[in-house]
Coordinates of C-alpha atoms in Angstrom, one line a residue:
Chain A
X686 CA 35.5 -120.8 108.1
X687 CA 36.7 -122.2 104.8
X688 CA 35.4 -120.2 101.8
X689 CA 35.0 -121.7 98.4
X690 CA 34.3 -119.5 95.4
X691 CA 32.6 -121.1 92.4
X692 CA 32.4 -119.3 89.1
X693 CA 28.9 -119.7 87.6
X694 CA 29.4 -119.9 83.9
X695 CA 26.6 -118.7 81.6
X696 CA 27.2 -121.4 79.2
X697 CA 26.3 -124.3 81.4
X698 CA 24.8 -123.4 84.7
X699 CA 24.0 -126.9 85.9
X700 CA 27.6 -127.9 85.4
X701 CA 28.7 -124.9 87.5
X702 CA 26.4 -125.9 90.2
X703 CA 27.8 -129.4 90.1
X704 CA 31.1 -128.0 91.2
X705 CA 29.6 -128.0 94.7
X706 CA 30.4 -131.6 94.7
X707 CA 34.0 -130.8 94.2
X708 CA 33.8 -128.4 97.2
X709 CA 32.3 -131.3 99.1
X710 CA 35.2 -133.5 98.3
X711 CA 37.8 -130.8 99.2
X712 CA 36.5 -130.1 102.6
X713 CA 34.9 -133.4 103.4
X714 CA 33.8 -133.1 107.0
X715 CA 35.2 -129.7 107.6
X716 CA 32.9 -126.6 107.7
X717 CA 32.9 -124.5 104.7
X718 CA 30.9 -121.8 102.9
X719 CA 30.1 -121.7 99.2
X720 CA 30.1 -118.5 97.3
X721 CA 28.9 -118.3 93.7
X722 CA 29.7 -115.5 91.4
X723 CA 27.7 -114.7 88.4
X724 CA 28.1 -112.0 85.9
X725 CA 25.0 -110.4 84.4
X726 CA 22.6 -113.3 85.0
X727 CA 20.8 -114.1 88.2
X728 CA 21.4 -117.8 88.5
X729 CA 18.1 -118.9 89.8
X730 CA 18.9 -122.6 89.7
X731 CA 21.8 -121.9 92.1
X732 CA 19.5 -120.3 94.8
X733 CA 19.1 -122.6 97.7
X734 CA 22.3 -124.4 96.9
X735 CA 25.0 -121.8 97.7
X736 CA 25.4 -119.9 100.9
X737 CA 26.1 -116.7 99.0
X738 CA 25.6 -115.6 95.4
X739 CA 27.4 -112.6 94.3
X740 CA 25.6 -111.1 91.4
X741 CA 27.6 -108.7 89.3
X742 CA 25.4 -106.6 87.2
X743 CA 27.2 -104.4 84.6
X744 CA 25.9 -104.6 81.1
X745 CA 29.2 -103.3 79.8
X746 CA 31.0 -106.5 80.9
X747 CA 30.9 -109.5 78.6
X748 CA 32.4 -112.9 78.9
X749 CA 35.3 -112.0 76.7
X750 CA 36.3 -109.1 79.0
X751 CA 38.6 -111.4 80.8
X752 CA 40.8 -108.6 82.3
X753 CA 37.9 -106.8 84.0
X754 CA 36.4 -110.1 85.3
X755 CA 39.8 -110.8 86.8
X756 CA 39.8 -107.4 88.4
X757 CA 36.5 -108.1 90.0
X758 CA 37.3 -111.5 91.4
X759 CA 40.7 -110.1 92.7
X760 CA 38.8 -107.4 94.6
X761 CA 36.4 -110.0 96.0
X762 CA 39.3 -112.2 97.0
X763 CA 40.8 -109.3 99.0
X764 CA 37.5 -109.1 100.8
X765 CA 36.7 -112.8 101.3
X766 CA 40.1 -114.5 101.2
X767 CA 38.8 -117.5 99.4
X768 CA 40.5 -120.8 100.4
X769 CA 39.6 -122.4 97.1
X770 CA 38.4 -121.2 93.7
X771 CA 36.7 -123.5 91.3
X772 CA 36.0 -122.7 87.7
X773 CA 34.2 -124.8 85.2
X774 CA 36.5 -125.7 82.3
X775 CA 34.4 -124.0 79.6
X776 CA 35.8 -122.0 76.8
X777 CA 35.9 -118.8 78.8
X778 CA 36.6 -120.6 82.1
X779 CA 39.8 -122.1 80.6
X780 CA 41.0 -118.6 79.7
X781 CA 39.9 -117.0 82.9
X782 CA 41.4 -119.5 85.4
X783 CA 45.0 -119.1 84.3
X784 CA 44.7 -115.3 84.2
X785 CA 43.3 -115.2 87.7
X786 CA 45.8 -117.7 89.0
X787 CA 48.7 -115.5 87.8
X788 CA 47.0 -112.4 89.4
X789 CA 46.6 -114.2 92.7
X790 CA 49.9 -116.1 92.5
X791 CA 48.1 -119.3 93.0
X792 CA 49.0 -122.7 91.6
X793 CA 46.3 -123.8 89.1
X794 CA 45.4 -127.3 88.1
X795 CA 43.5 -127.6 84.8
X796 CA 40.6 -129.8 83.8
X797 CA 40.4 -131.7 87.1
X798 CA 38.4 -135.0 86.8
X799 CA 38.9 -136.4 90.2
X800 CA 39.7 -135.4 93.7
X801 CA 41.8 -137.6 96.1
X802 CA 41.6 -136.4 99.6
X803 CA 43.2 -138.4 102.4
X804 CA 42.6 -135.6 104.9
X805 CA 46.2 -134.4 104.7
X806 CA 46.9 -133.6 101.2
X807 CA 44.6 -132.8 98.4
X808 CA 45.4 -134.5 95.1
X809 CA 43.8 -133.0 92.0
X810 CA 43.8 -135.5 89.2
X811 CA 43.8 -134.5 85.6
X812 CA 44.5 -136.2 82.2
X813 CA 47.7 -135.4 80.4
X814 CA 49.2 -136.6 77.1
X815 CA 45.9 -136.7 75.4
X816 CA 44.4 -138.6 78.2
X817 CA 46.8 -141.4 78.0
X818 CA 48.1 -140.6 81.5
X819 CA 46.4 -139.3 84.6
X820 CA 48.4 -137.0 86.8
X821 CA 47.9 -136.4 90.5
X822 CA 48.8 -132.8 91.3
X823 CA 49.1 -131.0 94.6
X824 CA 49.4 -127.3 95.1
X825 CA 52.4 -125.5 96.7
X826 CA 52.8 -122.0 98.0
X827 CA 50.5 -119.7 99.8
X828 CA 47.7 -119.0 97.4
X829 CA 44.2 -120.5 97.4
X830 CA 43.5 -124.0 95.9
X831 CA 42.6 -123.3 92.3
X832 CA 41.3 -125.6 89.6
X833 CA 39.4 -125.6 86.4
X834 CA 37.1 -128.6 86.5
X835 CA 36.2 -130.7 83.5
X836 CA 32.6 -130.2 82.5
X837 CA 30.0 -132.9 83.3
X838 CA 32.2 -135.0 85.4
X839 CA 31.0 -134.3 88.9
X840 CA 27.4 -134.4 89.9
X841 CA 26.0 -132.6 92.9
X842 CA 23.1 -134.5 94.5
X843 CA 22.6 -132.8 97.9
X844 CA 19.0 -132.3 98.6
X845 CA 19.3 -130.0 101.5
X846 CA 18.1 -126.4 100.8
X847 CA 20.2 -123.6 102.0
X848 CA 19.3 -120.1 102.7
X849 CA 21.1 -118.2 100.0
X850 CA 22.2 -114.6 100.6
X851 CA 22.2 -112.8 97.3
X852 CA 24.6 -109.9 97.1
X853 CA 24.2 -107.5 94.3
X854 CA 27.6 -106.3 93.6
X855 CA 28.7 -103.1 92.0
X856 CA 32.3 -103.7 91.0
X857 CA 33.5 -100.1 90.5
X858 CA 36.1 -101.2 88.1
X859 CA 36.9 -99.7 84.8
X860 CA 36.6 -101.9 81.8
X861 CA 39.5 -101.0 79.6
X862 CA 39.0 -103.7 77.1
X863 CA 39.7 -102.9 73.5
X864 CA 37.8 -106.0 72.2
X865 CA 34.6 -105.9 70.5
X866 CA 32.3 -108.6 69.4
X867 CA 31.4 -107.7 65.8
X868 CA 29.0 -110.5 64.9
X869 CA 27.7 -113.9 65.8
X870 CA 26.7 -116.4 63.2
X871 CA 24.7 -119.5 64.3
X872 CA 26.0 -122.6 62.6
X873 CA 23.5 -125.1 61.2
X874 CA 22.4 -127.2 64.1
X875 CA 23.3 -130.8 64.1
X876 CA 22.0 -133.3 66.6
X877 CA 23.6 -133.3 70.0
X878 CA 25.4 -136.6 70.7
X879 CA 24.9 -136.0 74.4
X880 CA 21.2 -136.5 73.9
X881 CA 21.3 -139.8 72.2
X882 CA 20.4 -143.0 73.9
X883 CA 22.4 -145.2 71.5
X884 CA 25.7 -144.1 70.0
X885 CA 27.5 -145.8 67.2
X886 CA 31.0 -144.6 67.6
X887 CA 33.9 -144.9 65.2
X888 CA 37.6 -144.8 65.8
X889 CA 40.8 -145.5 63.8
X890 CA 39.4 -148.9 62.7
X891 CA 36.7 -147.2 60.7
X892 CA 38.9 -144.6 59.1
X893 CA 38.5 -146.0 55.6
X894 CA 34.7 -146.3 55.6
X895 CA 33.4 -144.1 58.4
X896 CA 30.3 -143.2 56.5
X897 CA 29.2 -146.9 56.8
X898 CA 28.4 -146.1 60.5
X899 CA 25.3 -144.2 59.2
X900 CA 23.8 -147.4 58.0
X901 CA 23.9 -149.0 61.4
X902 CA 22.8 -145.8 63.1
X903 CA 19.8 -145.7 60.8
X904 CA 18.7 -149.2 61.6
X905 CA 19.1 -148.7 65.4
X906 CA 17.7 -145.2 65.5
X907 CA 21.0 -144.0 66.9
X908 CA 23.5 -141.3 66.4
X909 CA 27.0 -141.5 65.1
X910 CA 29.9 -140.2 67.2
X911 CA 33.7 -140.4 66.6
X912 CA 36.9 -140.6 68.4
X913 CA 39.6 -137.9 68.3
X914 CA 41.5 -139.8 65.6
X915 CA 38.6 -139.6 63.2
X916 CA 37.9 -135.9 63.9
X917 CA 41.6 -134.9 63.6
X918 CA 41.8 -136.6 60.3
X919 CA 39.0 -134.3 59.1
X920 CA 36.4 -137.0 58.3
X921 CA 34.0 -136.0 61.0
X922 CA 33.3 -132.6 62.6
X923 CA 34.4 -131.9 66.1
X924 CA 30.9 -131.7 67.5
X925 CA 30.5 -135.4 67.4
X926 CA 33.8 -136.2 69.2
X927 CA 33.6 -138.3 72.3
X928 CA 36.4 -137.7 74.8
X929 CA 37.8 -135.4 77.4
X930 CA 38.7 -132.4 75.2
X931 CA 35.6 -133.4 73.3
X932 CA 32.5 -134.4 75.2
X933 CA 31.1 -136.6 77.9
X934 CA 28.3 -138.7 76.8
X935 CA 25.9 -140.9 78.7
X936 CA 24.0 -143.1 76.3
X937 CA 22.4 -146.3 77.4
X938 CA 24.2 -148.2 74.7
X939 CA 27.6 -147.4 73.3
X940 CA 28.9 -149.3 70.3
X941 CA 32.6 -148.7 70.0
X942 CA 33.8 -149.6 66.5
X943 CA 37.6 -149.8 65.9
X944 CA 38.2 -147.6 69.0
X945 CA 41.0 -148.7 71.2
X946 CA 39.9 -146.5 74.0
X947 CA 42.4 -144.0 75.1
X948 CA 41.9 -142.9 78.7
X949 CA 40.7 -139.7 77.2
X950 CA 38.0 -141.4 75.3
X951 CA 37.0 -143.6 78.1
X952 CA 36.7 -140.6 80.5
X953 CA 34.3 -139.2 77.9
X954 CA 31.9 -142.1 78.7
X955 CA 29.8 -141.6 81.9
X956 CA 27.2 -143.9 83.3
X957 CA 26.9 -145.9 80.1
X958 CA 24.9 -149.0 80.8
X959 CA 26.0 -151.3 78.0
X960 CA 29.1 -151.2 75.9
X961 CA 29.8 -153.3 72.9
X962 CA 33.2 -153.0 71.3
X963 CA 34.5 -154.3 68.0
X964 CA 38.2 -154.4 67.7
X965 CA 40.8 -156.4 65.9
X966 CA 42.7 -156.4 69.2
X967 CA 40.5 -158.0 71.9
X968 CA 42.9 -156.6 74.6
X969 CA 42.4 -153.0 73.5
X970 CA 41.6 -151.0 76.7
X971 CA 37.9 -150.3 75.8
X972 CA 37.3 -154.1 75.5
X973 CA 37.9 -154.6 79.3
X974 CA 35.0 -152.2 79.9
X975 CA 32.7 -153.9 77.5
X976 CA 29.8 -156.2 78.1
X977 CA 30.5 -157.7 74.7
X978 CA 33.5 -157.8 72.6
X979 CA 33.6 -158.7 68.9
X980 CA 37.1 -159.6 67.9
X981 CA 37.3 -158.5 64.2
X982 CA 37.0 -155.8 61.6
X983 CA 34.6 -153.0 62.6
X984 CA 33.3 -152.3 59.1
X985 CA 32.6 -155.9 58.4
X986 CA 30.7 -156.1 61.7
X987 CA 28.6 -153.1 60.7
X988 CA 27.6 -154.6 57.4
X989 CA 26.8 -158.0 59.0
X990 CA 24.8 -156.5 61.8
X991 CA 22.9 -154.2 59.5
X992 CA 22.0 -157.2 57.3
X993 CA 21.0 -159.2 60.4
X994 CA 18.7 -156.4 61.7
X995 CA 17.2 -155.8 58.3
X996 CA 16.5 -159.5 57.8
X997 CA 14.9 -159.8 61.2
X998 CA 12.7 -156.8 60.4
X999 CA 11.6 -158.4 57.2
X1000 CA 11.0 -161.7 59.0
X1001 CA 8.9 -159.9 61.6
X1002 CA 6.8 -158.2 59.0
X1003 CA 6.2 -161.5 57.2
X1004 CA 5.2 -163.1 60.5
X1005 CA 2.7 -160.2 61.1
X1006 CA 1.3 -160.6 57.6
X1007 CA 0.8 -164.3 57.9
Chain B
X1260 CA 55.0 -105.2 61.9
X1261 CA 56.6 -107.6 64.4
X1262 CA 55.0 -110.8 65.2
X1263 CA 56.3 -113.1 68.0
X1264 CA 55.1 -116.7 68.0
X1265 CA 55.5 -118.4 71.3
X1266 CA 55.8 -122.1 70.5
X1267 CA 56.4 -125.4 72.2
X1268 CA 57.8 -128.7 71.1
X1269 CA 55.8 -131.7 72.3
X1270 CA 56.2 -135.5 72.2
X1271 CA 54.3 -136.9 69.2
X1272 CA 51.7 -138.5 71.5
X1273 CA 49.7 -140.0 68.7
X1274 CA 52.6 -142.3 68.2
X1275 CA 53.0 -143.3 71.8
X1276 CA 53.0 -147.1 72.1
X1277 CA 50.9 -148.7 74.8
X1278 CA 52.2 -151.8 76.4
X1279 CA 49.1 -153.8 77.2
X1280 CA 51.0 -156.5 79.0
X1281 CA 52.6 -154.2 81.5
X1282 CA 49.8 -151.6 81.3
X1283 CA 52.3 -148.8 80.8
X1284 CA 52.9 -146.2 78.1
X1285 CA 56.2 -146.5 76.3
X1286 CA 57.6 -143.0 76.3
X1287 CA 61.1 -143.8 75.1
X1288 CA 62.2 -142.8 71.7
X1289 CA 59.2 -140.7 71.0
X1290 CA 60.2 -137.8 68.8
X1291 CA 59.4 -134.2 69.4
X1292 CA 57.3 -132.2 67.0
X1293 CA 56.1 -128.7 66.9
X1294 CA 52.8 -128.6 68.8
X1295 CA 50.0 -128.7 66.1
X1296 CA 48.2 -125.6 67.2
X1297 CA 51.5 -123.6 67.5
X1298 CA 52.3 -124.8 64.0
X1299 CA 49.1 -123.1 62.8
X1300 CA 50.0 -119.9 64.6
X1301 CA 53.4 -119.8 62.9
X1302 CA 51.9 -120.7 59.5
X1303 CA 49.5 -117.7 59.9
X1304 CA 52.5 -115.5 60.7
X1305 CA 54.3 -116.7 57.6
X1306 CA 51.3 -116.0 55.6
X1307 CA 51.4 -112.4 56.8
X1308 CA 55.0 -112.2 55.9
X1309 CA 54.3 -113.5 52.4
X1310 CA 51.8 -110.6 52.0
X1311 CA 54.3 -108.1 53.4
X1312 CA 58.0 -109.1 53.4
X1313 CA 58.8 -106.3 55.8
X1314 CA 57.0 -108.1 58.6
X1315 CA 59.4 -109.5 61.1
X1316 CA 58.7 -112.9 62.7
X1317 CA 60.4 -114.2 65.8
X1318 CA 59.8 -117.6 67.3
X1319 CA 60.2 -117.9 71.1
X1320 CA 60.4 -121.3 72.8
X1321 CA 61.3 -122.4 76.2
X1322 CA 63.0 -125.8 75.6
X1323 CA 66.0 -127.8 76.3
X1324 CA 69.0 -127.1 74.1
X1325 CA 68.3 -130.4 72.3
X1326 CA 65.5 -128.5 70.6
X1327 CA 68.0 -126.3 68.7
X1328 CA 67.8 -128.4 65.5
X1329 CA 64.0 -128.2 65.6
X1330 CA 64.2 -124.4 65.9
X1331 CA 66.7 -124.3 63.1
X1332 CA 64.3 -126.2 60.9
X1333 CA 61.7 -123.5 61.4
X1334 CA 64.3 -120.8 60.8
X1335 CA 64.9 -122.3 57.3
X1336 CA 61.3 -121.1 56.6
X1337 CA 60.9 -117.3 56.3
X1338 CA 61.4 -116.8 60.1
X1339 CA 63.7 -113.9 61.1
X1340 CA 64.7 -114.9 64.5
X1341 CA 64.5 -118.0 66.8
X1342 CA 64.9 -117.5 70.5
X1343 CA 65.3 -120.5 72.6
X1344 CA 65.1 -120.0 76.3
X1345 CA 67.0 -122.7 78.0
X1346 CA 68.6 -123.2 81.4
X1347 CA 69.1 -126.2 83.6
X1348 CA 67.5 -124.3 86.5
X1349 CA 64.3 -124.0 84.5
X1350 CA 63.7 -127.8 84.3
X1351 CA 60.6 -129.0 86.1
X1352 CA 58.8 -125.6 85.9
X1353 CA 55.1 -125.7 86.0
X1354 CA 52.9 -123.5 83.9
X1355 CA 53.0 -120.6 86.4
X1356 CA 56.8 -120.5 86.3
X1357 CA 57.0 -121.2 82.6
X1358 CA 54.8 -118.1 82.0
X1359 CA 57.0 -116.0 84.3
X1360 CA 60.1 -117.1 82.4
X1361 CA 58.7 -116.5 79.0
X1362 CA 57.0 -113.3 80.2
X1363 CA 60.3 -111.8 81.5
X1364 CA 61.9 -112.3 78.1
X1365 CA 58.9 -111.0 76.2
X1366 CA 58.7 -107.9 78.4
X1367 CA 62.1 -106.9 77.1
X1368 CA 60.9 -107.1 73.5
X1369 CA 58.6 -104.9 71.5
X1370 CA 56.0 -106.5 69.2
X1371 CA 52.7 -105.8 67.6
X1372 CA 51.1 -109.2 68.1
X1373 CA 51.9 -112.3 70.1
X1374 CA 50.6 -115.5 68.5
X1375 CA 50.5 -118.8 70.4
X1376 CA 48.7 -122.1 69.9
X1377 CA 45.4 -122.6 71.7
X1378 CA 46.1 -126.1 73.1
X1379 CA 49.2 -128.1 73.6
X1380 CA 48.9 -131.8 72.9
X1381 CA 51.1 -132.9 75.8
X1382 CA 49.8 -131.1 78.9
X1383 CA 46.9 -129.3 77.3
X1384 CA 46.3 -126.9 80.2
X1385 CA 46.2 -123.9 77.9
X1386 CA 47.5 -121.9 80.8
X1387 CA 50.5 -120.2 79.3
X1388 CA 48.8 -117.9 76.8
X1389 CA 46.3 -116.5 79.3
X1390 CA 49.0 -116.2 82.0
X1391 CA 51.2 -114.3 79.5
X1392 CA 48.3 -112.0 78.9
X1393 CA 48.1 -111.3 82.6
X1394 CA 51.9 -110.7 82.9
X1395 CA 52.2 -108.5 79.9
X1396 CA 48.9 -106.7 80.5
X1397 CA 47.5 -107.8 77.2
X1398 CA 44.1 -109.2 76.2
X1399 CA 44.2 -112.8 75.0
X1400 CA 41.7 -114.9 73.1
X1401 CA 41.9 -118.7 72.7
X1402 CA 40.4 -120.9 70.0
X1403 CA 41.0 -118.6 67.1
X1404 CA 40.0 -120.4 63.9
X1405 CA 40.5 -117.6 61.4
X1406 CA 42.3 -114.3 61.2
X1407 CA 41.2 -111.8 58.6
X1408 CA 44.4 -111.2 56.6
X1409 CA 43.1 -107.9 55.3
X1410 CA 42.4 -106.6 58.8
X1411 CA 45.6 -107.5 60.6
X1412 CA 47.5 -104.3 61.1
X1413 CA 49.6 -102.6 63.8
X1414 CA 46.4 -101.2 65.2
X1415 CA 44.0 -104.0 65.2
X1416 CA 43.0 -107.5 64.2
X1417 CA 39.7 -109.1 63.2
X1418 CA 39.4 -112.8 63.9
X1419 CA 36.9 -115.6 64.3
X1420 CA 36.4 -118.0 67.1
X1421 CA 34.3 -121.1 66.2
X1422 CA 32.5 -123.1 68.8
X1423 CA 30.2 -126.0 68.3
X1424 CA 27.2 -123.8 67.7
X1425 CA 28.4 -120.4 66.7
X1426 CA 31.1 -118.5 64.9
X1427 CA 31.9 -115.2 66.7
X1428 CA 33.8 -112.4 65.0
X1429 CA 35.8 -110.1 67.2
X1430 CA 37.9 -107.1 66.7
X1431 CA 40.8 -106.5 69.1
X1432 CA 43.3 -103.6 69.4
X1433 CA 46.9 -104.7 69.0
X1434 CA 49.2 -105.6 70.7
X1435 CA 47.3 -108.6 72.0
X1436 CA 47.7 -112.3 72.2
X1437 CA 45.8 -114.5 69.7
X1438 CA 45.9 -118.2 70.4
X1439 CA 45.3 -120.2 67.2
X1440 CA 43.3 -123.4 67.1
X1441 CA 44.4 -126.2 64.8
X1442 CA 40.9 -126.2 63.2
X1443 CA 42.2 -123.0 61.5
X1444 CA 44.1 -125.4 59.3
X1445 CA 46.9 -122.9 58.6
X1446 CA 49.6 -125.1 57.2
X1447 CA 53.4 -124.6 57.5
X1448 CA 55.1 -124.6 54.2
X1449 CA 57.9 -127.1 53.5
X1450 CA 61.5 -126.0 53.7
X1451 CA 62.7 -125.4 50.1
X1452 CA 65.0 -128.1 48.9
X1453 CA 68.0 -125.8 48.4
X1454 CA 67.5 -124.5 52.0
X1455 CA 67.5 -127.9 53.7
X1456 CA 71.1 -127.5 54.9
X1457 CA 71.0 -123.7 55.1
X1458 CA 73.1 -122.3 57.9
X1459 CA 70.8 -120.3 60.1
X1460 CA 72.9 -120.0 63.2
X1461 CA 73.0 -116.2 62.9
X1462 CA 69.2 -116.1 63.4
X1463 CA 69.5 -118.2 66.6
X1464 CA 69.2 -116.3 69.9
X1465 CA 69.9 -118.4 72.9
X1466 CA 68.7 -117.0 76.2
X1467 CA 69.7 -118.5 79.6
X1468 CA 69.1 -117.5 83.1
X1469 CA 72.3 -115.3 82.8
X1470 CA 70.3 -112.9 80.8
X1471 CA 66.9 -113.3 82.7
X1472 CA 68.4 -113.3 86.2
X1473 CA 65.9 -115.3 88.3
X1474 CA 66.6 -116.4 91.8
X1475 CA 67.1 -120.0 92.0
X1476 CA 64.0 -120.5 94.3
X1477 CA 61.8 -118.7 91.8
X1478 CA 62.1 -121.2 88.9
X1479 CA 62.1 -124.9 88.3
X1480 CA 60.4 -127.3 90.7
X1481 CA 61.2 -125.1 93.7
X1482 CA 59.4 -122.0 92.2
X1483 CA 56.5 -124.0 90.9
X1484 CA 53.1 -123.6 92.6
X1485 CA 51.9 -127.0 91.5
X1486 CA 53.6 -130.3 91.7
X1487 CA 52.8 -133.6 90.0
X1488 CA 53.2 -136.3 92.7
X1489 CA 52.2 -139.2 90.7
X1490 CA 51.2 -140.3 87.2
X1491 CA 49.2 -143.3 86.5
X1492 CA 47.2 -145.0 83.8
X1493 CA 43.7 -145.2 85.0
X1494 CA 42.4 -148.5 86.3
X1495 CA 38.8 -149.3 85.5
X1496 CA 36.4 -151.8 86.8
X1497 CA 36.5 -154.7 84.4
X1498 CA 33.3 -156.2 83.2
X1499 CA 32.8 -159.9 82.8
X1500 CA 32.7 -159.6 79.0
X1501 CA 31.6 -162.0 76.3
X1502 CA 34.0 -162.3 73.5
X1503 CA 32.8 -163.4 70.1
X1504 CA 33.9 -162.9 66.4
X1505 CA 32.4 -161.6 63.2
X1506 CA 30.9 -164.9 62.2
X1507 CA 27.3 -165.9 62.1
X1508 CA 27.2 -167.1 65.7
X1509 CA 28.9 -163.9 66.8
X1510 CA 26.5 -161.6 65.0
X1511 CA 23.5 -163.7 66.3
X1512 CA 24.8 -163.3 69.8
X1513 CA 25.1 -159.6 69.4
X1514 CA 21.7 -159.4 67.9
X1515 CA 20.2 -161.4 70.8
X1516 CA 21.9 -159.1 73.3
X1517 CA 20.5 -156.0 71.6
X1518 CA 17.1 -157.6 71.3
X1519 CA 16.9 -158.6 75.0
X1520 CA 17.8 -155.2 76.0
X1521 CA 15.3 -153.6 73.7
X1522 CA 17.8 -151.8 71.5
X1523 CA 16.4 -153.3 68.3

């Protein structure tokens, strides 16, 4: 029986559960068993979806104790001989996966966004060069299939409820970590662009007057997001960046202003219903994905559309008052 | 104290040109730059050296020999030694093998802290820092946005990791690996004008497989555990789009589109 280990990350449980879809694509029609591992939290949402959940309960182990978590999974691997190990590409997952892969001498593919499986070879697809290129990668050597999986890319939709065996696991490993968390400071909360139905997004073409986007966002009750170029130039904070190393967003409407649309950026858009793009180059990659393309300057577009919306509002009010 | 910065030179991807006609990325003539995160790591090390000139900084990079001039440029800053690990047999190594090669050299060295970047802008797997941690039996943390200059000693370091919602402050016993994020905004100084042509060859340390002694099948493509079998620019389903311009008709059309869909 094939055994697939999925690491259940505290940060985003649903996303960890969605990795079941990756297992699905790896094994296709073959029989396989899914084993989830969670550290210090009983993942209730995962019950009924996995065959086994290994629940490690040791209050002395924290996420940042990467060495001891590696020790635990190595021990479990000796017992179960996993055929594949899937780790969500969260902050800790991206540190844990390479450490574990070195320990197990397994080839690791990072930030997988697609699985191509022709029954003979398993191709793991990931973005490279800032998302400008996608690379199809296969594993070599004896170790298990190992990958970290880009967050919020795969969705698990299976309805069938499994009987989950919960195994409370006492690792019996010594945590030799000399790292301490001294303090945690919560940053002032800004709105989450993933929750917005309409996103007004700016790229290089809005570099000069990025703050103008707020005007349109206000009129449309939308939020402002940005491309990597804007964030890297320091104009906007990273928490509003759309793109692979940034975020996956699923608004109903996405207005791309002066964004050419690197693969990375486009990968950050998922299930977006309508896309409007404004670009001086009507052949920019994002334009081919758009329902409507405005060939021209993005900031000029913003001013004109804001005026149009405002004048229509005034017109409507006048109509009502008549 | 001795600080080793493990760095990488990467193609300046921001200046890649995309050929829309052929739908390919033009990769020729792209110049190499020091990876931005690594540059912040080195800049922090130089800051420490400024505070205490006795600190010793070594740069270690696995790179083709053509990177020697780039290393030399860094040696014209206050860097004490530049080690370039280069061998034809290393070409094509994946992250696993790269870590093994770097690890073998680093194991032969003594140091108090290993600094790396957090992300590389070419591959961006972030594998090597954590894999080095495993090989050298050191703890490693990514995404470091600030290191407390007053609490960076032979014994310990205090540093911050900033995520979207929180800033966490950690203390770690050294030696350890700290992987610096470019949001730390540590900036490399410029080479002094009078040092622009400075001869730094005595600081260069070139290491090949002669010194490291790998078996041929352990390195390069043969030793790698992953293999890129193809690269492609992604194809997307094209929509039947409407193209307008910024004139009155265009804006009206956009407005009607938004109105019909209930967005305004």
